[in-house]
Amino acid sequence: MTNLHIVNILLGLSIVCMACSVYAGMLSSFILAIICTVFAGANRHYELAKQ
């Protein structure tokens, strides 16, 4: 499993967490999920640039 596969999994999980927190109405978890999604997306772009 490469770093890109791991980052893709983390990006997917953070998006799922963001959707669940919106459904549950938890604003602080939603903001945290947005931050995690941004970091995972940035890391994904970095990994794609290395290839």
PDB file of N, CA, C and O in Angstrom:
ATOM      1  N   MET A   1       0.850  -1.176   0.000  1.00  0.00           N
ATOM      2  CA  MET A   1       0.000   0.000   0.000  1.00  0.00           C
ATOM      3  C   MET A   1       0.894   1.236   0.000  1.00  0.00           C
ATOM      4  O   MET A   1       1.742   1.401   0.867  1.00  0.00           O
ATOM      5  N   THR A   2       0.694   2.086  -0.972  1.00  0.00           N
ATOM      6  CA  THR A   2       1.525   3.276  -1.083  1.00  0.00           C
ATOM      7  C   THR A   2       0.948   4.420  -0.251  1.00  0.00           C
ATOM      8  O   THR A   2      -0.185   4.342   0.246  1.00  0.00           O
ATOM      9  N   ASN A   3       1.740   5.473  -0.134  1.00  0.00           N
ATOM     10  CA  ASN A   3       1.277   6.648   0.611  1.00  0.00           C
ATOM     11  C   ASN A   3       0.037   7.252  -0.036  1.00  0.00           C
ATOM     12  O   ASN A   3      -0.840   7.754   0.656  1.00  0.00           O
ATOM     13  N   LEU A   4      -0.032   7.203  -1.367  1.00  0.00           N
ATOM     14  CA  LEU A   4      -1.184   7.773  -2.052  1.00  0.00           C
ATOM     15  C   LEU A   4      -2.461   7.007  -1.723  1.00  0.00           C
ATOM     16  O   LEU A   4      -3.518   7.613  -1.524  1.00  0.00           O
ATOM     17  N   HIS A   5      -2.375   5.685  -1.621  1.00  0.00           N
ATOM     18  CA  HIS A   5      -3.555   4.899  -1.243  1.00  0.00           C
ATOM     19  C   HIS A   5      -4.011   5.249   0.177  1.00  0.00           C
ATOM     20  O   HIS A   5      -5.211   5.387   0.430  1.00  0.00           O
ATOM     21  N   ILE A   6      -3.072   5.404   1.073  1.00  0.00           N
ATOM     22  CA  ILE A   6      -3.403   5.737   2.456  1.00  0.00           C
ATOM     23  C   ILE A   6      -4.054   7.115   2.528  1.00  0.00           C
ATOM     24  O   ILE A   6      -5.060   7.310   3.224  1.00  0.00           O
ATOM     25  N   VAL A   7      -3.504   8.073   1.792  1.00  0.00           N
ATOM     26  CA  VAL A   7      -4.060   9.427   1.796  1.00  0.00           C
ATOM     27  C   VAL A   7      -5.466   9.430   1.189  1.00  0.00           C
ATOM     28  O   VAL A   7      -6.360  10.120   1.681  1.00  0.00           O
ATOM     29  N   ASN A   8      -5.681   8.650   0.129  1.00  0.00           N
ATOM     30  CA  ASN A   8      -7.020   8.572  -0.464  1.00  0.00           C
ATOM     31  C   ASN A   8      -8.033   8.003   0.525  1.00  0.00           C
ATOM     32  O   ASN A   8      -9.168   8.473   0.599  1.00  0.00           O
ATOM     33  N   ILE A   9      -7.630   7.001   1.291  1.00  0.00           N
ATOM     34  CA  ILE A   9      -8.522   6.427   2.307  1.00  0.00           C
ATOM     35  C   ILE A   9      -8.830   7.454   3.388  1.00  0.00           C
ATOM     36  O   ILE A   9      -9.988   7.626   3.789  1.00  0.00           O
ATOM     37  N   LEU A  10      -7.809   8.171   3.853  1.00  0.00           N
ATOM     38  CA  LEU A  10      -8.029   9.195   4.882  1.00  0.00           C
ATOM     39  C   LEU A  10      -8.908  10.328   4.367  1.00  0.00           C
ATOM     40  O   LEU A  10      -9.742  10.857   5.109  1.00  0.00           O
ATOM     41  N   LEU A  11      -8.734  10.687   3.107  1.00  0.00           N
ATOM     42  CA  LEU A  11      -9.571  11.740   2.525  1.00  0.00           C
ATOM     43  C   LEU A  11     -11.025  11.294   2.462  1.00  0.00           C
ATOM     44  O   LEU A  11     -11.935  12.050   2.813  1.00  0.00           O
ATOM     45  N   GLY A  12     -11.247  10.069   2.066  1.00  0.00           N
ATOM     46  CA  GLY A  12     -12.611   9.546   2.031  1.00  0.00           C
ATOM     47  C   GLY A  12     -13.245   9.479   3.412  1.00  0.00           C
ATOM     48  O   GLY A  12     -14.412   9.831   3.592  1.00  0.00           O
ATOM     49  N   LEU A  13     -12.466   9.039   4.402  1.00  0.00           N
ATOM     50  CA  LEU A  13     -12.990   8.967   5.770  1.00  0.00           C
ATOM     51  C   LEU A  13     -13.315  10.349   6.328  1.00  0.00           C
ATOM     52  O   LEU A  13     -14.305  10.518   7.040  1.00  0.00           O
ATOM     53  N   SER A  14     -12.476  11.328   6.018  1.00  0.00           N
ATOM     54  CA  SER A  14     -12.755  12.673   6.540  1.00  0.00           C
ATOM     55  C   SER A  14     -14.011  13.255   5.900  1.00  0.00           C
ATOM     56  O   SER A  14     -14.766  13.967   6.566  1.00  0.00           O
ATOM     57  N   ILE A  15     -14.272  12.936   4.637  1.00  0.00           N
ATOM     58  CA  ILE A  15     -15.495  13.409   3.993  1.00  0.00           C
ATOM     59  C   ILE A  15     -16.718  12.729   4.602  1.00  0.00           C
ATOM     60  O   ILE A  15     -17.750  13.361   4.839  1.00  0.00           O
ATOM     61  N   VAL A  16     -16.604  11.440   4.901  1.00  0.00           N
ATOM     62  CA  VAL A  16     -17.703  10.727   5.558  1.00  0.00           C
ATOM     63  C   VAL A  16     -17.955  11.310   6.946  1.00  0.00           C
ATOM     64  O   VAL A  16     -19.115  11.515   7.345  1.00  0.00           O
ATOM     65  N   CYS A  17     -16.895  11.605   7.689  1.00  0.00           N
ATOM     66  CA  CYS A  17     -17.049  12.212   9.018  1.00  0.00           C
ATOM     67  C   CYS A  17     -17.700  13.581   8.930  1.00  0.00           C
ATOM     68  O   CYS A  17     -18.501  13.947   9.789  1.00  0.00           O
ATOM     69  N   MET A  18     -17.361  14.327   7.881  1.00  0.00           N
ATOM     70  CA  MET A  18     -17.971  15.641   7.704  1.00  0.00           C
ATOM     71  C   MET A  18     -19.478  15.495   7.461  1.00  0.00           C
ATOM     72  O   MET A  18     -20.269  16.233   8.051  1.00  0.00           O
ATOM     73  N   ALA A  19     -19.865  14.551   6.636  1.00  0.00           N
ATOM     74  CA  ALA A  19     -21.287  14.341   6.361  1.00  0.00           C
ATOM     75  C   ALA A  19     -22.029  13.864   7.603  1.00  0.00           C
ATOM     76  O   ALA A  19     -23.145  14.314   7.870  1.00  0.00           O
ATOM     77  N   CYS A  20     -21.410  12.976   8.376  1.00  0.00           N
ATOM     78  CA  CYS A  20     -22.054  12.473   9.601  1.00  0.00           C
ATOM     79  C   CYS A  20     -22.222  13.572  10.643  1.00  0.00           C
ATOM     80  O   CYS A  20     -23.233  13.622  11.337  1.00  0.00           O
ATOM     81  N   SER A  21     -21.232  14.446  10.749  1.00  0.00           N
ATOM     82  CA  SER A  21     -21.338  15.515  11.743  1.00  0.00           C
ATOM     83  C   SER A  21     -22.407  16.531  11.353  1.00  0.00           C
ATOM     84  O   SER A  21     -23.073  17.088  12.216  1.00  0.00           O
ATOM     85  N   VAL A  22     -22.593  16.759  10.052  1.00  0.00           N
ATOM     86  CA  VAL A  22     -23.678  17.651   9.618  1.00  0.00           C
ATOM     87  C   VAL A  22     -25.016  17.012   9.944  1.00  0.00           C
ATOM     88  O   VAL A  22     -25.931  17.665  10.442  1.00  0.00           O
ATOM     89  N   TYR A  23     -25.135  15.717   9.669  1.00  0.00           N
ATOM     90  CA  TYR A  23     -26.394  15.012   9.930  1.00  0.00           C
ATOM     91  C   TYR A  23     -26.724  15.011  11.427  1.00  0.00           C
ATOM     92  O   TYR A  23     -27.883  15.156  11.804  1.00  0.00           O
ATOM     93  N   ALA A  24     -25.688  14.877  12.270  1.00  0.00           N
ATOM     94  CA  ALA A  24     -25.897  14.856  13.712  1.00  0.00           C
ATOM     95  C   ALA A  24     -26.013  16.255  14.308  1.00  0.00           C
ATOM     96  O   ALA A  24     -26.394  16.402  15.470  1.00  0.00           O
ATOM     97  N   GLY A  25     -25.663  17.277  13.524  1.00  0.00           N
ATOM     98  CA  GLY A  25     -25.793  18.650  14.001  1.00  0.00           C
ATOM     99  C   GLY A  25     -24.676  19.076  14.949  1.00  0.00           C
ATOM    100  O   GLY A  25     -24.887  19.952  15.782  1.00  0.00           O
ATOM    101  N   MET A  26     -23.508  18.488  14.808  1.00  0.00           N
ATOM    102  CA  MET A  26     -22.376  18.829  15.678  1.00  0.00           C
ATOM    103  C   MET A  26     -21.448  19.780  14.925  1.00  0.00           C
ATOM    104  O   MET A  26     -20.675  19.355  14.056  1.00  0.00           O
ATOM    105  N   LEU A  27     -21.523  21.054  15.237  1.00  0.00           N
ATOM    106  CA  LEU A  27     -20.775  22.079  14.513  1.00  0.00           C
ATOM    107  C   LEU A  27     -19.275  21.947  14.731  1.00  0.00           C
ATOM    108  O   LEU A  27     -18.498  22.074  13.781  1.00  0.00           O
ATOM    109  N   SER A  28     -18.829  21.691  15.950  1.00  0.00           N
ATOM    110  CA  SER A  28     -17.393  21.613  16.212  1.00  0.00           C
ATOM    111  C   SER A  28     -16.766  20.426  15.487  1.00  0.00           C
ATOM    112  O   SER A  28     -15.658  20.531  14.950  1.00  0.00           O
ATOM    113  N   SER A  29     -17.460  19.304  15.419  1.00  0.00           N
ATOM    114  CA  SER A  29     -16.950  18.150  14.676  1.00  0.00           C
ATOM    115  C   SER A  29     -16.925  18.429  13.182  1.00  0.00           C
ATOM    116  O   SER A  29     -16.037  17.964  12.470  1.00  0.00           O
ATOM    117  N   PHE A  30     -17.896  19.200  12.697  1.00  0.00           N
ATOM    118  CA  PHE A  30     -17.923  19.560  11.282  1.00  0.00           C
ATOM    119  C   PHE A  30     -16.714  20.414  10.920  1.00  0.00           C
ATOM    120  O   PHE A  30     -16.059  20.182   9.897  1.00  0.00           O
ATOM    121  N   ILE A  31     -16.404  21.384  11.752  1.00  0.00           N
ATOM    122  CA  ILE A  31     -15.244  22.247  11.503  1.00  0.00           C
ATOM    123  C   ILE A  31     -13.959  21.438  11.553  1.00  0.00           C
ATOM    124  O   ILE A  31     -13.069  21.612  10.711  1.00  0.00           O
ATOM    125  N   LEU A  32     -13.837  20.537  12.504  1.00  0.00           N
ATOM    126  CA  LEU A  32     -12.664  19.674  12.586  1.00  0.00           C
ATOM    127  C   LEU A  32     -12.553  18.773  11.361  1.00  0.00           C
ATOM    128  O   LEU A  32     -11.460  18.569  10.827  1.00  0.00           O
ATOM    129  N   ALA A  33     -13.670  18.261  10.875  1.00  0.00           N
ATOM    130  CA  ALA A  33     -13.652  17.418   9.673  1.00  0.00           C
ATOM    131  C   ALA A  33     -13.251  18.216   8.439  1.00  0.00           C
ATOM    132  O   ALA A  33     -12.559  17.690   7.564  1.00  0.00           O
ATOM    133  N   ILE A  34     -13.656  19.474   8.355  1.00  0.00           N
ATOM    134  CA  ILE A  34     -13.236  20.322   7.232  1.00  0.00           C
ATOM    135  C   ILE A  34     -11.729  20.521   7.265  1.00  0.00           C
ATOM    136  O   ILE A  34     -11.059  20.429   6.233  1.00  0.00           O
ATOM    137  N   ILE A  35     -11.181  20.781   8.437  1.00  0.00           N
ATOM    138  CA  ILE A  35      -9.736  20.972   8.570  1.00  0.00           C
ATOM    139  C   ILE A  35      -8.990  19.700   8.167  1.00  0.00           C
ATOM    140  O   ILE A  35      -7.995  19.754   7.437  1.00  0.00           O
ATOM    141  N   CYS A  36      -9.477  18.556   8.611  1.00  0.00           N
ATOM    142  CA  CYS A  36      -8.848  17.275   8.247  1.00  0.00           C
ATOM    143  C   CYS A  36      -8.950  17.021   6.750  1.00  0.00           C
ATOM    144  O   CYS A  36      -8.006  16.501   6.143  1.00  0.00           O
ATOM    145  N   THR A  37     -10.067  17.385   6.130  1.00  0.00           N
ATOM    146  CA  THR A  37     -10.227  17.210   4.692  1.00  0.00           C
ATOM    147  C   THR A  37      -9.246  18.090   3.925  1.00  0.00           C
ATOM    148  O   THR A  37      -8.660  17.661   2.934  1.00  0.00           O
ATOM    149  N   VAL A  38      -9.052  19.308   4.382  1.00  0.00           N
ATOM    150  CA  VAL A  38      -8.104  20.212   3.730  1.00  0.00           C
ATOM    151  C   VAL A  38      -6.689  19.651   3.814  1.00  0.00           C
ATOM    152  O   VAL A  38      -5.953  19.623   2.813  1.00  0.00           O
ATOM    153  N   PHE A  39      -6.291  19.175   4.993  1.00  0.00           N
ATOM    154  CA  PHE A  39      -4.947  18.614   5.142  1.00  0.00           C
ATOM    155  C   PHE A  39      -4.771  17.344   4.316  1.00  0.00           C
ATOM    156  O   PHE A  39      -3.728  17.134   3.694  1.00  0.00           O
ATOM    157  N   ALA A  40      -5.778  16.486   4.281  1.00  0.00           N
ATOM    158  CA  ALA A  40      -5.683  15.254   3.490  1.00  0.00           C
ATOM    159  C   ALA A  40      -5.642  15.578   1.998  1.00  0.00           C
ATOM    160  O   ALA A  40      -4.898  14.947   1.248  1.00  0.00           O
ATOM    161  N   GLY A  41      -6.402  16.561   1.567  1.00  0.00           N
ATOM    162  CA  GLY A  41      -6.378  16.965   0.162  1.00  0.00           C
ATOM    163  C   GLY A  41      -5.039  17.566  -0.235  1.00  0.00           C
ATOM    164  O   GLY A  41      -4.519  17.284  -1.319  1.00  0.00           O
ATOM    165  N   ALA A  42      -4.470  18.373   0.638  1.00  0.00           N
ATOM    166  CA  ALA A  42      -3.160  18.952   0.356  1.00  0.00           C
ATOM    167  C   ALA A  42      -2.088  17.867   0.289  1.00  0.00           C
ATOM    168  O   ALA A  42      -1.215  17.895  -0.584  1.00  0.00           O
ATOM    169  N   ASN A  43      -2.172  16.901   1.185  1.00  0.00           N
ATOM    170  CA  ASN A  43      -1.213  15.802   1.172  1.00  0.00           C
ATOM    171  C   ASN A  43      -1.384  14.956  -0.085  1.00  0.00           C
ATOM    172  O   ASN A  43      -0.410  14.471  -0.660  1.00  0.00           O
ATOM    173  N   ARG A  44      -2.621  14.789  -0.546  1.00  0.00           N
ATOM    174  CA  ARG A  44      -2.870  14.025  -1.770  1.00  0.00           C
ATOM    175  C   ARG A  44      -2.240  14.725  -2.967  1.00  0.00           C
ATOM    176  O   ARG A  44      -1.609  14.093  -3.809  1.00  0.00           O
ATOM    177  N   HIS A  45      -2.404  16.031  -3.064  1.00  0.00           N
ATOM    178  CA  HIS A  45      -1.787  16.790  -4.168  1.00  0.00           C
ATOM    179  C   HIS A  45      -0.268  16.689  -4.101  1.00  0.00           C
ATOM    180  O   HIS A  45       0.402  16.604  -5.135  1.00  0.00           O
ATOM    181  N   TYR A  46       0.282  16.698  -2.907  1.00  0.00           N
ATOM    182  CA  TYR A  46       1.731  16.561  -2.748  1.00  0.00           C
ATOM    183  C   TYR A  46       2.199  15.186  -3.231  1.00  0.00           C
ATOM    184  O   TYR A  46       3.204  15.081  -3.936  1.00  0.00           O
ATOM    185  N   GLU A  47       1.469  14.153  -2.861  1.00  0.00           N
ATOM    186  CA  GLU A  47       1.835  12.800  -3.290  1.00  0.00           C
ATOM    187  C   GLU A  47       1.687  12.638  -4.794  1.00  0.00           C
ATOM    188  O   GLU A  47       2.488  11.951  -5.424  1.00  0.00           O
ATOM    189  N   LEU A  48       0.666  13.250  -5.387  1.00  0.00           N
ATOM    190  CA  LEU A  48       0.492  13.167  -6.841  1.00  0.00           C
ATOM    191  C   LEU A  48       1.607  13.915  -7.570  1.00  0.00           C
ATOM    192  O   LEU A  48       2.036  13.505  -8.651  1.00  0.00           O
ATOM    193  N   ALA A  49       2.082  15.008  -6.996  1.00  0.00           N
ATOM    194  CA  ALA A  49       3.153  15.774  -7.620  1.00  0.00           C
ATOM    195  C   ALA A  49       4.476  15.025  -7.590  1.00  0.00           C
ATOM    196  O   ALA A  49       5.325  15.225  -8.462  1.00  0.00           O
ATOM    197  N   LYS A  50       4.664  14.166  -6.601  1.00  0.00           N
ATOM    198  CA  LYS A  50       5.907  13.396  -6.505  1.00  0.00           C
ATOM    199  C   LYS A  50       5.996  12.322  -7.582  1.00  0.00           C
ATOM    200  O   LYS A  50       7.078  11.886  -7.919  1.00  0.00           O
ATOM    201  N   GLN A  51       4.866  11.893  -8.121  1.00  0.00           N
ATOM    202  CA  GLN A  51       4.877  10.800  -9.101  1.00  0.00           C
ATOM    203  C   GLN A  51       5.247  11.263 -10.468  1.00  0.00           C
ATOM    204  O   GLN A  51       5.114  12.237 -10.973  1.00  0.00           O
TER     205      GLN A  51
END
